[in-house]
């Protein structure tokens, strides 16, 4: 079955630390990839997306993600996190008519 | 873990008819559910926030009379697309937040609606 895996359930970092959140999927064929962020009490917001072209995608708030087709991965990165990045992060994969979300990774950034 | 069941996964309906989509939290109580819509080649867009026992809060530009949301219990929210038109064809997905808040957001598997 098609699936999306986010390896880390909860990540705790200090401010200015670097971040990498893993996302792997099991779809074959062409995929569209997304990272969303959800702050407490709020709805999803799009961080970045990949449809085609340069596999290194830059998003809002200093986030970026790299699509590695051979590894079926789309990891999210940020060089230096801030306290305001505390939120839950969801990876999503869209293939034809099917869209699946990962279980989410909670990021806690300590001041 | 928390599971959200969304039905149906695919539905084809005739123009002018109504379609109901169910979003059910199976093993937790969801005080808040979000309904999203995705247009082709775009990201999800929030349609409305549904709170148990009260009226849904709709985002600007979303017709509340067309997209009826009911959150009558802590485990069930429904989205009814009334008098559907081909432009309503889209992918709809719900997400539920567990009672007590925090980070307990879980997504349904989505519904592909095609209006012919």
mmCIF file with all atom_site columns, C-alpha atoms in Angstrom:
data_model
loop_
_atom_site.group_PDB
_atom_site.id
_atom_site.type_symbol
_atom_site.label_atom_id
_atom_site.label_alt_id
_atom_site.label_comp_id
_atom_site.label_asym_id
_atom_site.label_entity_id
_atom_site.label_seq_id
_atom_site.pdbx_PDB_ins_code
_atom_site.Cartn_x
_atom_site.Cartn_y
_atom_site.Cartn_z
_atom_site.occupancy
_atom_site.B_iso_or_equiv
_atom_site.pdbx_formal_charge
_atom_site.auth_seq_id
_atom_site.auth_comp_id
_atom_site.auth_asym_id
_atom_site.auth_atom_id
_atom_site.pdbx_PDB_model_num
ATOM 1   C CA . UNK A 1 1   ? 0.000   0.000  0.000   1.00 0.00 ? 1   UNK A CA 1
ATOM 2   C CA . UNK A 1 2   ? 1.115   3.543  -0.662  1.00 0.00 ? 2   UNK A CA 1
ATOM 3   C CA . UNK A 1 3   ? 2.485   5.215  2.428   1.00 0.00 ? 3   UNK A CA 1
ATOM 4   C CA . UNK A 1 4   ? 4.349   8.230  3.714   1.00 0.00 ? 4   UNK A CA 1
ATOM 5   C CA . UNK A 1 5   ? 6.749   7.858  6.614   1.00 0.00 ? 5   UNK A CA 1
ATOM 6   C CA . UNK A 1 6   ? 8.047   10.572 8.864   1.00 0.00 ? 6   UNK A CA 1
ATOM 7   C CA . UNK A 1 7   ? 10.759  9.053  10.954  1.00 0.00 ? 7   UNK A CA 1
ATOM 8   C CA . UNK A 1 8   ? 10.738  11.363 13.922  1.00 0.00 ? 8   UNK A CA 1
ATOM 9   C CA . UNK A 1 9   ? 7.668   11.730 16.053  1.00 0.00 ? 9   UNK A CA 1
ATOM 10  C CA . UNK A 1 10  ? 9.071   14.481 18.278  1.00 0.00 ? 10  UNK A CA 1
ATOM 11  C CA . UNK A 1 11  ? 12.229  16.522 17.802  1.00 0.00 ? 11  UNK A CA 1
ATOM 12  C CA . UNK A 1 12  ? 13.566  18.869 20.447  1.00 0.00 ? 12  UNK A CA 1
ATOM 13  C CA . UNK A 1 13  ? 16.212  21.428 19.505  1.00 0.00 ? 13  UNK A CA 1
ATOM 14  C CA . UNK A 1 14  ? 17.783  24.514 20.944  1.00 0.00 ? 14  UNK A CA 1
ATOM 15  C CA . UNK A 1 15  ? 17.554  27.788 19.081  1.00 0.00 ? 15  UNK A CA 1
ATOM 16  C CA . UNK A 1 16  ? 20.119  28.145 16.282  1.00 0.00 ? 16  UNK A CA 1
ATOM 17  C CA . UNK A 1 17  ? 20.479  24.392 15.894  1.00 0.00 ? 17  UNK A CA 1
ATOM 18  C CA . UNK A 1 18  ? 20.112  22.900 12.442  1.00 0.00 ? 18  UNK A CA 1
ATOM 19  C CA . UNK A 1 19  ? 17.044  20.902 11.545  1.00 0.00 ? 19  UNK A CA 1
ATOM 20  C CA . UNK A 1 20  ? 16.413  17.974 9.261   1.00 0.00 ? 20  UNK A CA 1
ATOM 21  C CA . UNK A 1 21  ? 13.101  16.136 9.250   1.00 0.00 ? 21  UNK A CA 1
ATOM 22  C CA . UNK A 1 22  ? 12.876  12.943 7.282   1.00 0.00 ? 22  UNK A CA 1
ATOM 23  C CA . UNK A 1 23  ? 10.126  11.984 4.871   1.00 0.00 ? 23  UNK A CA 1
ATOM 24  C CA . UNK A 1 24  ? 10.024  8.809  2.791   1.00 0.00 ? 24  UNK A CA 1
ATOM 25  C CA . UNK A 1 25  ? 7.262   7.526  0.581   1.00 0.00 ? 25  UNK A CA 1
ATOM 26  C CA . UNK A 1 26  ? 6.429   4.317  -1.166  1.00 0.00 ? 26  UNK A CA 1
ATOM 27  C CA . UNK A 1 27  ? 4.685   5.605  -4.287  1.00 0.00 ? 27  UNK A CA 1
ATOM 28  C CA . UNK A 1 28  ? 5.922   4.716  -7.716  1.00 0.00 ? 28  UNK A CA 1
ATOM 29  C CA . UNK A 1 29  ? 5.825   6.975  -10.707 1.00 0.00 ? 29  UNK A CA 1
ATOM 30  C CA . UNK A 1 30  ? 5.451   10.728 -10.753 1.00 0.00 ? 30  UNK A CA 1
ATOM 31  C CA . UNK A 1 31  ? 4.730   12.398 -7.437  1.00 0.00 ? 31  UNK A CA 1
ATOM 32  C CA . UNK A 1 32  ? 4.094   15.874 -6.143  1.00 0.00 ? 32  UNK A CA 1
ATOM 33  C CA . UNK A 1 33  ? 5.571   16.528 -2.732  1.00 0.00 ? 33  UNK A CA 1
ATOM 34  C CA . UNK A 1 34  ? 4.616   18.988 -0.020  1.00 0.00 ? 34  UNK A CA 1
ATOM 35  C CA . UNK A 1 35  ? 5.687   20.073 3.416   1.00 0.00 ? 35  UNK A CA 1
ATOM 36  C CA . UNK A 1 36  ? 3.099   21.738 5.616   1.00 0.00 ? 36  UNK A CA 1
ATOM 37  C CA . UNK A 1 37  ? 3.401   23.337 9.035   1.00 0.00 ? 37  UNK A CA 1
ATOM 38  C CA . UNK A 1 38  ? 0.682   23.543 11.622  1.00 0.00 ? 38  UNK A CA 1
ATOM 39  C CA . UNK A 1 39  ? 1.078   25.852 14.589  1.00 0.00 ? 39  UNK A CA 1
ATOM 40  C CA . UNK A 1 40  ? -0.921  25.092 17.744  1.00 0.00 ? 40  UNK A CA 1
ATOM 41  C CA . UNK A 1 41  ? -4.580  25.837 17.227  1.00 0.00 ? 41  UNK A CA 1
ATOM 42  C CA . UNK A 1 42  ? -4.150  26.787 13.591  1.00 0.00 ? 42  UNK A CA 1
ATOM 43  C CA . UNK A 1 43  ? -4.741  25.094 10.265  1.00 0.00 ? 43  UNK A CA 1
ATOM 44  C CA . UNK A 1 44  ? -2.127  23.835 7.860   1.00 0.00 ? 44  UNK A CA 1
ATOM 45  C CA . UNK A 1 45  ? 0.125   26.244 6.047   1.00 0.00 ? 45  UNK A CA 1
ATOM 46  C CA . UNK A 1 46  ? 2.220   25.351 3.049   1.00 0.00 ? 46  UNK A CA 1
ATOM 47  C CA . UNK A 1 47  ? 5.961   25.560 3.596   1.00 0.00 ? 47  UNK A CA 1
ATOM 48  C CA . UNK A 1 48  ? 7.097   24.384 0.195   1.00 0.00 ? 48  UNK A CA 1
ATOM 49  C CA . UNK A 1 49  ? 6.237   22.069 -2.648  1.00 0.00 ? 49  UNK A CA 1
ATOM 50  C CA . UNK A 1 50  ? 7.918   20.123 -5.405  1.00 0.00 ? 50  UNK A CA 1
ATOM 51  C CA . UNK A 1 51  ? 6.312   19.317 -8.733  1.00 0.00 ? 51  UNK A CA 1
ATOM 52  C CA . UNK A 1 52  ? 9.251   19.141 -11.117 1.00 0.00 ? 52  UNK A CA 1
ATOM 53  C CA . UNK A 1 53  ? 12.562  20.791 -11.938 1.00 0.00 ? 53  UNK A CA 1
ATOM 54  C CA . UNK A 1 54  ? 15.284  21.580 -9.425  1.00 0.00 ? 54  UNK A CA 1
ATOM 55  C CA . UNK A 1 55  ? 15.074  18.926 -6.707  1.00 0.00 ? 55  UNK A CA 1
ATOM 56  C CA . UNK A 1 56  ? 16.240  21.425 -4.097  1.00 0.00 ? 56  UNK A CA 1
ATOM 57  C CA . UNK A 1 57  ? 13.195  23.472 -3.218  1.00 0.00 ? 57  UNK A CA 1
ATOM 58  C CA . UNK A 1 58  ? 13.241  26.616 -1.142  1.00 0.00 ? 58  UNK A CA 1
ATOM 59  C CA . UNK A 1 59  ? 10.189  27.576 0.871   1.00 0.00 ? 59  UNK A CA 1
ATOM 60  C CA . UNK A 1 60  ? 9.061   30.202 3.299   1.00 0.00 ? 60  UNK A CA 1
ATOM 61  C CA . UNK A 1 61  ? 10.703  31.072 6.609   1.00 0.00 ? 61  UNK A CA 1
ATOM 62  C CA . UNK A 1 62  ? 14.092  29.734 5.563   1.00 0.00 ? 62  UNK A CA 1
ATOM 63  C CA . UNK A 1 63  ? 13.005  26.143 5.026   1.00 0.00 ? 63  UNK A CA 1
ATOM 64  C CA . UNK A 1 64  ? 14.168  24.004 2.140   1.00 0.00 ? 64  UNK A CA 1
ATOM 65  C CA . UNK A 1 65  ? 13.692  20.425 1.066   1.00 0.00 ? 65  UNK A CA 1
ATOM 66  C CA . UNK A 1 66  ? 15.516  18.103 -1.275  1.00 0.00 ? 66  UNK A CA 1
ATOM 67  C CA . UNK A 1 67  ? 13.809  15.522 -3.443  1.00 0.00 ? 67  UNK A CA 1
ATOM 68  C CA . UNK A 1 68  ? 15.990  12.456 -3.912  1.00 0.00 ? 68  UNK A CA 1
ATOM 69  C CA . UNK A 1 69  ? 14.139  10.220 -6.306  1.00 0.00 ? 69  UNK A CA 1
ATOM 70  C CA . UNK A 1 70  ? 16.408  7.220  -5.854  1.00 0.00 ? 70  UNK A CA 1
ATOM 71  C CA . UNK A 1 71  ? 15.779  7.265  -2.126  1.00 0.00 ? 71  UNK A CA 1
ATOM 72  C CA . UNK A 1 72  ? 12.076  8.129  -2.343  1.00 0.00 ? 72  UNK A CA 1
ATOM 73  C CA . UNK A 1 73  ? 12.813  10.920 0.105   1.00 0.00 ? 73  UNK A CA 1
ATOM 74  C CA . UNK A 1 74  ? 11.884  14.555 0.555   1.00 0.00 ? 74  UNK A CA 1
ATOM 75  C CA . UNK A 1 75  ? 13.612  15.727 3.718   1.00 0.00 ? 75  UNK A CA 1
ATOM 76  C CA . UNK A 1 76  ? 12.954  19.139 5.193   1.00 0.00 ? 76  UNK A CA 1
ATOM 77  C CA . UNK A 1 77  ? 15.858  21.272 6.403   1.00 0.00 ? 77  UNK A CA 1
ATOM 78  C CA . UNK A 1 78  ? 16.528  24.575 8.079   1.00 0.00 ? 78  UNK A CA 1
ATOM 79  C CA . UNK A 1 79  ? 20.058  25.745 8.951   1.00 0.00 ? 79  UNK A CA 1
ATOM 80  C CA . UNK A 1 80  ? 19.111  27.580 12.143  1.00 0.00 ? 80  UNK A CA 1
ATOM 81  C CA . UNK A 1 81  ? 15.789  27.112 13.906  1.00 0.00 ? 81  UNK A CA 1
ATOM 82  C CA . UNK A 1 82  ? 13.996  29.697 15.982  1.00 0.00 ? 82  UNK A CA 1
ATOM 83  C CA . UNK A 1 83  ? 11.657  29.368 18.922  1.00 0.00 ? 83  UNK A CA 1
ATOM 84  C CA . UNK A 1 84  ? 8.811   30.418 16.610  1.00 0.00 ? 84  UNK A CA 1
ATOM 85  C CA . UNK A 1 85  ? 9.386   27.286 14.508  1.00 0.00 ? 85  UNK A CA 1
ATOM 86  C CA . UNK A 1 86  ? 7.814   25.225 17.281  1.00 0.00 ? 86  UNK A CA 1
ATOM 87  C CA . UNK A 1 87  ? 4.968   23.462 15.490  1.00 0.00 ? 87  UNK A CA 1
ATOM 88  C CA . UNK A 1 88  ? 3.977   20.219 13.858  1.00 0.00 ? 88  UNK A CA 1
ATOM 89  C CA . UNK A 1 89  ? 5.303   19.448 10.397  1.00 0.00 ? 89  UNK A CA 1
ATOM 90  C CA . UNK A 1 90  ? 3.593   17.213 7.864   1.00 0.00 ? 90  UNK A CA 1
ATOM 91  C CA . UNK A 1 91  ? 4.968   15.711 4.713   1.00 0.00 ? 91  UNK A CA 1
ATOM 92  C CA . UNK A 1 92  ? 2.425   14.944 1.991   1.00 0.00 ? 92  UNK A CA 1
ATOM 93  C CA . UNK A 1 93  ? 2.707   13.025 -1.250  1.00 0.00 ? 93  UNK A CA 1
ATOM 94  C CA . UNK A 1 94  ? 0.288   13.302 -4.126  1.00 0.00 ? 94  UNK A CA 1
ATOM 95  C CA . UNK A 1 95  ? 0.193   10.696 -6.848  1.00 0.00 ? 95  UNK A CA 1
ATOM 96  C CA . UNK A 1 96  ? -2.599  10.922 -9.422  1.00 0.00 ? 96  UNK A CA 1
ATOM 97  C CA . UNK A 1 97  ? -5.762  10.948 -7.365  1.00 0.00 ? 97  UNK A CA 1
ATOM 98  C CA . UNK A 1 98  ? -4.271  9.855  -4.114  1.00 0.00 ? 98  UNK A CA 1
ATOM 99  C CA . UNK A 1 99  ? -2.822  12.133 -1.471  1.00 0.00 ? 99  UNK A CA 1
ATOM 100 C CA . UNK A 1 100 ? -1.350  10.855 1.736   1.00 0.00 ? 100 UNK A CA 1
ATOM 101 C CA . UNK A 1 101 ? 0.097   12.581 4.740   1.00 0.00 ? 101 UNK A CA 1
ATOM 102 C CA . UNK A 1 102 ? 2.803   11.427 7.051   1.00 0.00 ? 102 UNK A CA 1
ATOM 103 C CA . UNK A 1 103 ? 1.974   11.123 10.720  1.00 0.00 ? 103 UNK A CA 1
ATOM 104 C CA . UNK A 1 104 ? 3.658   14.435 11.454  1.00 0.00 ? 104 UNK A CA 1
ATOM 105 C CA . UNK A 1 105 ? 6.725   15.476 13.419  1.00 0.00 ? 105 UNK A CA 1
ATOM 106 C CA . UNK A 1 106 ? 6.379   17.697 16.410  1.00 0.00 ? 106 UNK A CA 1
ATOM 107 C CA . UNK A 1 107 ? 9.224   20.178 16.642  1.00 0.00 ? 107 UNK A CA 1
ATOM 108 C CA . UNK A 1 108 ? 9.933   21.878 19.949  1.00 0.00 ? 108 UNK A CA 1
ATOM 109 C CA . UNK A 1 109 ? 12.534  24.624 19.903  1.00 0.00 ? 109 UNK A CA 1
ATOM 110 C CA . UNK A 1 110 ? 13.856  25.645 23.295  1.00 0.00 ? 110 UNK A CA 1
ATOM 111 C CA . UNK A 1 111 ? 14.815  29.304 23.703  1.00 0.00 ? 111 UNK A CA 1
ATOM 112 C CA . UNK B 2 1   ? -2.379  5.973  17.210  1.00 0.00 ? 1   UNK B CA 1
ATOM 113 C CA . UNK B 2 2   ? -5.177  8.335  16.323  1.00 0.00 ? 2   UNK B CA 1
ATOM 114 C CA . UNK B 2 3   ? -7.140  7.333  13.253  1.00 0.00 ? 3   UNK B CA 1
ATOM 115 C CA . UNK B 2 4   ? -9.466  9.431  11.132  1.00 0.00 ? 4   UNK B CA 1
ATOM 116 C CA . UNK B 2 5   ? -11.722 7.631  8.719   1.00 0.00 ? 5   UNK B CA 1
ATOM 117 C CA . UNK B 2 6   ? -13.012 9.563  5.723   1.00 0.00 ? 6   UNK B CA 1
ATOM 118 C CA . UNK B 2 7   ? -15.707 8.242  3.392   1.00 0.00 ? 7   UNK B CA 1
ATOM 119 C CA . UNK B 2 8   ? -16.217 7.891  0.568   1.00 0.00 ? 8   UNK B CA 1
ATOM 120 C CA . UNK B 2 9   ? -12.736 7.846  -0.949  1.00 0.00 ? 9   UNK B CA 1
ATOM 121 C CA . UNK B 2 10  ? -14.121 8.461  -4.423  1.00 0.00 ? 10  UNK B CA 1
ATOM 122 C CA . UNK B 2 11  ? -17.508 9.641  -5.584  1.00 0.00 ? 11  UNK B CA 1
ATOM 123 C CA . UNK B 2 12  ? -18.948 10.553 -8.958  1.00 0.00 ? 12  UNK B CA 1
ATOM 124 C CA . UNK B 2 13  ? -22.203 12.448 -8.986  1.00 0.00 ? 13  UNK B CA 1
ATOM 125 C CA . UNK B 2 14  ? -24.414 14.219 -11.464 1.00 0.00 ? 14  UNK B CA 1
ATOM 126 C CA . UNK B 2 15  ? -24.543 17.962 -11.663 1.00 0.00 ? 15  UNK B CA 1
ATOM 127 C CA . UNK B 2 16  ? -27.239 19.372 -9.383  1.00 0.00 ? 16  UNK B CA 1
ATOM 128 C CA . UNK B 2 17  ? -27.159 16.586 -6.844  1.00 0.00 ? 17  UNK B CA 1
ATOM 129 C CA . UNK B 2 18  ? -25.726 16.725 -3.320  1.00 0.00 ? 18  UNK B CA 1
ATOM 130 C CA . UNK B 2 19  ? -22.880 14.679 -1.910  1.00 0.00 ? 19  UNK B CA 1
ATOM 131 C CA . UNK B 2 20  ? -22.059 14.035 1.734   1.00 0.00 ? 20  UNK B CA 1
ATOM 132 C CA . UNK B 2 21  ? -18.532 13.320 2.916   1.00 0.00 ? 21  UNK B CA 1
ATOM 133 C CA . UNK B 2 22  ? -17.982 11.906 6.381   1.00 0.00 ? 22  UNK B CA 1
ATOM 134 C CA . UNK B 2 23  ? -14.987 12.387 8.599   1.00 0.00 ? 23  UNK B CA 1
ATOM 135 C CA . UNK B 2 24  ? -14.933 10.198 11.655  1.00 0.00 ? 24  UNK B CA 1
ATOM 136 C CA . UNK B 2 25  ? -12.379 9.983  14.472  1.00 0.00 ? 25  UNK B CA 1
ATOM 137 C CA . UNK B 2 26  ? -12.206 6.322  15.396  1.00 0.00 ? 26  UNK B CA 1
ATOM 138 C CA . UNK B 2 27  ? -10.338 6.237  18.661  1.00 0.00 ? 27  UNK B CA 1
ATOM 139 C CA . UNK B 2 28  ? -10.370 9.754  20.008  1.00 0.00 ? 28  UNK B CA 1
ATOM 140 C CA . UNK B 2 29  ? -12.720 12.641 20.506  1.00 0.00 ? 29  UNK B CA 1
ATOM 141 C CA . UNK B 2 30  ? -12.235 15.505 18.103  1.00 0.00 ? 30  UNK B CA 1
ATOM 142 C CA . UNK B 2 31  ? -13.409 18.884 19.250  1.00 0.00 ? 31  UNK B CA 1
ATOM 143 C CA . UNK B 2 32  ? -12.101 20.575 16.116  1.00 0.00 ? 32  UNK B CA 1
ATOM 144 C CA . UNK B 2 33  ? -12.015 19.347 12.545  1.00 0.00 ? 33  UNK B CA 1
ATOM 145 C CA . UNK B 2 34  ? -10.618 21.144 9.529   1.00 0.00 ? 34  UNK B CA 1
ATOM 146 C CA . UNK B 2 35  ? -11.915 20.702 6.003   1.00 0.00 ? 35  UNK B CA 1
ATOM 147 C CA . UNK B 2 36  ? -9.523  21.328 3.118   1.00 0.00 ? 36  UNK B CA 1
ATOM 148 C CA . UNK B 2 37  ? -9.806  21.321 -0.618  1.00 0.00 ? 37  UNK B CA 1
ATOM 149 C CA . UNK B 2 38  ? -7.079  20.779 -3.160  1.00 0.00 ? 38  UNK B CA 1
ATOM 150 C CA . UNK B 2 39  ? -7.188  22.009 -6.720  1.00 0.00 ? 39  UNK B CA 1
ATOM 151 C CA . UNK B 2 40  ? -4.961  20.317 -9.295  1.00 0.00 ? 40  UNK B CA 1
ATOM 152 C CA . UNK B 2 41  ? -1.318  21.273 -9.023  1.00 0.00 ? 41  UNK B CA 1
ATOM 153 C CA . UNK B 2 42  ? -1.967  23.367 -5.927  1.00 0.00 ? 42  UNK B CA 1
ATOM 154 C CA . UNK B 2 43  ? -1.607  22.913 -2.212  1.00 0.00 ? 43  UNK B CA 1
ATOM 155 C CA . UNK B 2 44  ? -4.424  22.334 0.200   1.00 0.00 ? 44  UNK B CA 1
ATOM 156 C CA . UNK B 2 45  ? -6.676  25.268 0.944   1.00 0.00 ? 45  UNK B CA 1
ATOM 157 C CA . UNK B 2 46  ? -8.615  25.523 4.166   1.00 0.00 ? 46  UNK B CA 1
ATOM 158 C CA . UNK B 2 47  ? -12.352 25.678 3.608   1.00 0.00 ? 47  UNK B CA 1
ATOM 159 C CA . UNK B 2 48  ? -13.689 25.753 7.126   1.00 0.00 ? 48  UNK B CA 1
ATOM 160 C CA . UNK B 2 49  ? -13.075 24.947 10.757  1.00 0.00 ? 49  UNK B CA 1
ATOM 161 C CA . UNK B 2 50  ? -15.680 22.799 12.401  1.00 0.00 ? 50  UNK B CA 1
ATOM 162 C CA . UNK B 2 51  ? -16.188 22.826 16.171  1.00 0.00 ? 51  UNK B CA 1
ATOM 163 C CA . UNK B 2 52  ? -18.367 20.278 17.884  1.00 0.00 ? 52  UNK B CA 1
ATOM 164 C CA . UNK B 2 53  ? -21.741 21.671 18.820  1.00 0.00 ? 53  UNK B CA 1
ATOM 165 C CA . UNK B 2 54  ? -21.348 25.024 17.121  1.00 0.00 ? 54  UNK B CA 1
ATOM 166 C CA . UNK B 2 55  ? -21.465 26.518 13.664  1.00 0.00 ? 55  UNK B CA 1
ATOM 167 C CA . UNK B 2 56  ? -18.493 26.066 11.404  1.00 0.00 ? 56  UNK B CA 1
ATOM 168 C CA . UNK B 2 57  ? -16.194 28.957 10.649  1.00 0.00 ? 57  UNK B CA 1
ATOM 169 C CA . UNK B 2 58  ? -15.758 29.384 6.915   1.00 0.00 ? 58  UNK B CA 1
ATOM 170 C CA . UNK B 2 59  ? -12.796 30.905 5.145   1.00 0.00 ? 59  UNK B CA 1
ATOM 171 C CA . UNK B 2 60  ? -13.311 33.908 2.943   1.00 0.00 ? 60  UNK B CA 1
ATOM 172 C CA . UNK B 2 61  ? -14.645 32.960 -0.447  1.00 0.00 ? 61  UNK B CA 1
ATOM 173 C CA . UNK B 2 62  ? -16.135 29.644 0.661   1.00 0.00 ? 62  UNK B CA 1
ATOM 174 C CA . UNK B 2 63  ? -19.896 29.521 0.265   1.00 0.00 ? 63  UNK B CA 1
ATOM 175 C CA . UNK B 2 64  ? -21.397 28.280 3.502   1.00 0.00 ? 64  UNK B CA 1
ATOM 176 C CA . UNK B 2 65  ? -24.731 27.488 1.852   1.00 0.00 ? 65  UNK B CA 1
ATOM 177 C CA . UNK B 2 66  ? -23.017 25.337 -0.715  1.00 0.00 ? 66  UNK B CA 1
ATOM 178 C CA . UNK B 2 67  ? -20.602 23.531 1.562   1.00 0.00 ? 67  UNK B CA 1
ATOM 179 C CA . UNK B 2 68  ? -22.635 22.525 4.587   1.00 0.00 ? 68  UNK B CA 1
ATOM 180 C CA . UNK B 2 69  ? -20.613 21.372 7.558   1.00 0.00 ? 69  UNK B CA 1
ATOM 181 C CA . UNK B 2 70  ? -22.105 19.583 10.518  1.00 0.00 ? 70  UNK B CA 1
ATOM 182 C CA . UNK B 2 71  ? -20.130 18.557 13.591  1.00 0.00 ? 71  UNK B CA 1
ATOM 183 C CA . UNK B 2 72  ? -22.881 17.059 15.687  1.00 0.00 ? 72  UNK B CA 1
ATOM 184 C CA . UNK B 2 73  ? -20.740 14.779 17.824  1.00 0.00 ? 73  UNK B CA 1
ATOM 185 C CA . UNK B 2 74  ? -17.188 14.553 19.083  1.00 0.00 ? 74  UNK B CA 1
ATOM 186 C CA . UNK B 2 75  ? -16.389 11.821 16.586  1.00 0.00 ? 75  UNK B CA 1
ATOM 187 C CA . UNK B 2 76  ? -18.146 12.876 13.396  1.00 0.00 ? 76  UNK B CA 1
ATOM 188 C CA . UNK B 2 77  ? -18.089 15.852 11.071  1.00 0.00 ? 77  UNK B CA 1
ATOM 189 C CA . UNK B 2 78  ? -19.753 15.887 7.675   1.00 0.00 ? 78  UNK B CA 1
ATOM 190 C CA . UNK B 2 79  ? -19.272 18.073 4.630   1.00 0.00 ? 79  UNK B CA 1
ATOM 191 C CA . UNK B 2 80  ? -22.188 18.198 2.207   1.00 0.00 ? 80  UNK B CA 1
ATOM 192 C CA . UNK B 2 81  ? -21.615 19.671 -1.223  1.00 0.00 ? 81  UNK B CA 1
ATOM 193 C CA . UNK B 2 82  ? -25.051 20.874 -2.266  1.00 0.00 ? 82  UNK B CA 1
ATOM 194 C CA . UNK B 2 83  ? -26.205 21.280 -5.839  1.00 0.00 ? 83  UNK B CA 1
ATOM 195 C CA . UNK B 2 84  ? -22.824 20.169 -7.073  1.00 0.00 ? 84  UNK B CA 1
ATOM 196 C CA . UNK B 2 85  ? -21.365 21.557 -10.278 1.00 0.00 ? 85  UNK B CA 1
ATOM 197 C CA . UNK B 2 86  ? -18.392 20.369 -12.315 1.00 0.00 ? 86  UNK B CA 1
ATOM 198 C CA . UNK B 2 87  ? -16.237 23.143 -10.850 1.00 0.00 ? 87  UNK B CA 1
ATOM 199 C CA . UNK B 2 88  ? -16.749 21.545 -7.435  1.00 0.00 ? 88  UNK B CA 1
ATOM 200 C CA . UNK B 2 89  ? -14.802 18.529 -8.639  1.00 0.00 ? 89  UNK B CA 1
ATOM 201 C CA . UNK B 2 90  ? -11.801 18.394 -6.383  1.00 0.00 ? 90  UNK B CA 1
ATOM 202 C CA . UNK B 2 91  ? -10.012 16.515 -3.647  1.00 0.00 ? 91  UNK B CA 1
ATOM 203 C CA . UNK B 2 92  ? -11.428 17.096 -0.167  1.00 0.00 ? 92  UNK B CA 1
ATOM 204 C CA . UNK B 2 93  ? -9.647  16.100 3.000   1.00 0.00 ? 93  UNK B CA 1
ATOM 205 C CA . UNK B 2 94  ? -10.430 16.472 6.664   1.00 0.00 ? 94  UNK B CA 1
ATOM 206 C CA . UNK B 2 95  ? -8.202  16.694 9.653   1.00 0.00 ? 95  UNK B CA 1
ATOM 207 C CA . UNK B 2 96  ? -9.154  16.225 13.279  1.00 0.00 ? 96  UNK B CA 1
ATOM 208 C CA . UNK B 2 97  ? -7.691  17.596 16.444  1.00 0.00 ? 97  UNK B CA 1
ATOM 209 C CA . UNK B 2 98  ? -8.030  15.625 19.632  1.00 0.00 ? 98  UNK B CA 1
ATOM 210 C CA . UNK B 2 99  ? -9.917  16.912 22.633  1.00 0.00 ? 99  UNK B CA 1
ATOM 211 C CA . UNK B 2 100 ? -7.488  18.733 24.852  1.00 0.00 ? 100 UNK B CA 1
ATOM 212 C CA . UNK B 2 101 ? -5.703  20.325 21.923  1.00 0.00 ? 101 UNK B CA 1
ATOM 213 C CA . UNK B 2 102 ? -1.996  20.046 21.607  1.00 0.00 ? 102 UNK B CA 1
ATOM 214 C CA . UNK B 2 103 ? -0.489  18.599 18.493  1.00 0.00 ? 103 UNK B CA 1
ATOM 215 C CA . UNK B 2 104 ? -2.927  15.765 17.876  1.00 0.00 ? 104 UNK B CA 1
ATOM 216 C CA . UNK B 2 105 ? -3.784  16.502 14.267  1.00 0.00 ? 105 UNK B CA 1
ATOM 217 C CA . UNK B 2 106 ? -4.640  13.498 12.141  1.00 0.00 ? 106 UNK B CA 1
ATOM 218 C CA . UNK B 2 107 ? -5.742  13.439 8.523   1.00 0.00 ? 107 UNK B CA 1
ATOM 219 C CA . UNK B 2 108 ? -8.385  11.451 6.759   1.00 0.00 ? 108 UNK B CA 1
ATOM 220 C CA . UNK B 2 109 ? -7.472  9.712  3.520   1.00 0.00 ? 109 UNK B CA 1
ATOM 221 C CA . UNK B 2 110 ? -9.345  12.220 1.388   1.00 0.00 ? 110 UNK B CA 1
ATOM 222 C CA . UNK B 2 111 ? -12.287 12.141 -1.006  1.00 0.00 ? 111 UNK B CA 1
ATOM 223 C CA . UNK B 2 112 ? -12.001 12.583 -4.761  1.00 0.00 ? 112 UNK B CA 1
ATOM 224 C CA . UNK B 2 113 ? -15.233 14.185 -5.954  1.00 0.00 ? 113 UNK B CA 1
ATOM 225 C CA . UNK B 2 114 ? -16.045 14.220 -9.650  1.00 0.00 ? 114 UNK B CA 1
ATOM 226 C CA . UNK B 2 115 ? -19.172 16.026 -10.793 1.00 0.00 ? 115 UNK B CA 1
ATOM 227 C CA . UNK B 2 116 ? -20.355 15.137 -14.279 1.00 0.00 ? 116 UNK B CA 1
#
